[in-house]
Short mmCIF file of C-alpha atoms in Angstrom, two decimals:
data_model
loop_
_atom_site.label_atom_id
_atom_site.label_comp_id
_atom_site.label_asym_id
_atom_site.label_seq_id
_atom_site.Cartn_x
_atom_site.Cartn_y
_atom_site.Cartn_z
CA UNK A 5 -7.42 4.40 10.17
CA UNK A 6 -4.67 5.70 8.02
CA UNK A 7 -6.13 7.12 4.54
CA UNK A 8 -3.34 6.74 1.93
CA UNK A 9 -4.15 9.06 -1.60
CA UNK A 10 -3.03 6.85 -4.31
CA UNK A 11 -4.94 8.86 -6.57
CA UNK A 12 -1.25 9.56 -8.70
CA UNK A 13 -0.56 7.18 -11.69
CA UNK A 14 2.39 5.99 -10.42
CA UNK A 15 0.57 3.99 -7.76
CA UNK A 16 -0.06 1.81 -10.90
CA UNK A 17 1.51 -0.58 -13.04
CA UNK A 18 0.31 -1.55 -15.98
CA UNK A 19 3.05 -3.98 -17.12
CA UNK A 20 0.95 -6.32 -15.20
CA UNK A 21 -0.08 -7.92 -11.67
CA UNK A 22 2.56 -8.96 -8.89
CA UNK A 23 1.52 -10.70 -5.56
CA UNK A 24 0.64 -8.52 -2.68
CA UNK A 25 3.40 -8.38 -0.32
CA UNK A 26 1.00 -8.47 2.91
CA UNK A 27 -1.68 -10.82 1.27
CA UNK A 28 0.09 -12.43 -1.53
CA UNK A 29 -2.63 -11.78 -3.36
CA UNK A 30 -2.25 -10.06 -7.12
CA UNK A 31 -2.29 -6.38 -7.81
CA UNK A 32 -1.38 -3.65 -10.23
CA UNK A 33 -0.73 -1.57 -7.24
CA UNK A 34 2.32 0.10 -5.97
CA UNK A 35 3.52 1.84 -3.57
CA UNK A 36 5.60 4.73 -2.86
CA UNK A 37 8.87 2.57 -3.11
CA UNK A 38 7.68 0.51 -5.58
CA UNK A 39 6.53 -2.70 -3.71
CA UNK A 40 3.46 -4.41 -5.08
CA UNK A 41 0.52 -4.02 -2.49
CA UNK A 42 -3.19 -3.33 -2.05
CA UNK A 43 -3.91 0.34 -1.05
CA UNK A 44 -6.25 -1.36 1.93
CA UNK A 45 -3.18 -3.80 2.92
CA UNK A 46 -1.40 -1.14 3.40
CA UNK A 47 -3.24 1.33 5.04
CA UNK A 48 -3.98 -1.66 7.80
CA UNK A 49 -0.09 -2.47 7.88
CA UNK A 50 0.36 1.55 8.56
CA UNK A 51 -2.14 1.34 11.18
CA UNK A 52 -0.69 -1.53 13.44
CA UNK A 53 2.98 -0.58 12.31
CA UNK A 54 2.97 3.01 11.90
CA UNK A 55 3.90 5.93 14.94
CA UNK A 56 1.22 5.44 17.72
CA UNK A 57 -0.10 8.75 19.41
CA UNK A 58 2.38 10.67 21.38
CA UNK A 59 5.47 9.15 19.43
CA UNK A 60 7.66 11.73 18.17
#
């Protein structure tokens, strides 16, 4: 499972909660382009989505 470190404060917003775009449910997340969504939403989108072994 893919392990994202959103440890950095800009992984947060604190002008408020926007719906999840996986799980449409709220968060203050955000990720690295800015799209509202759960760390765990989208280290399971990485993980079906993402390179699979032997891709280059």
């Amino acid at each position: 499972m893919a392990l994202l470190d959103w440890r950095s404060p800009e992984h947060f917003d604190h002008t408020g909660d926007q719906p999840c775009v996986i799980c449409i449910r709220p968060t203050p997340l955000r990720s690295d382009q800015g799209k509202p969504v759960h760390k765990v939403c989208a280290e399971d989108w990485m993980d079906r989505h993402g390179p699979k072994e032997g891709d280059q």
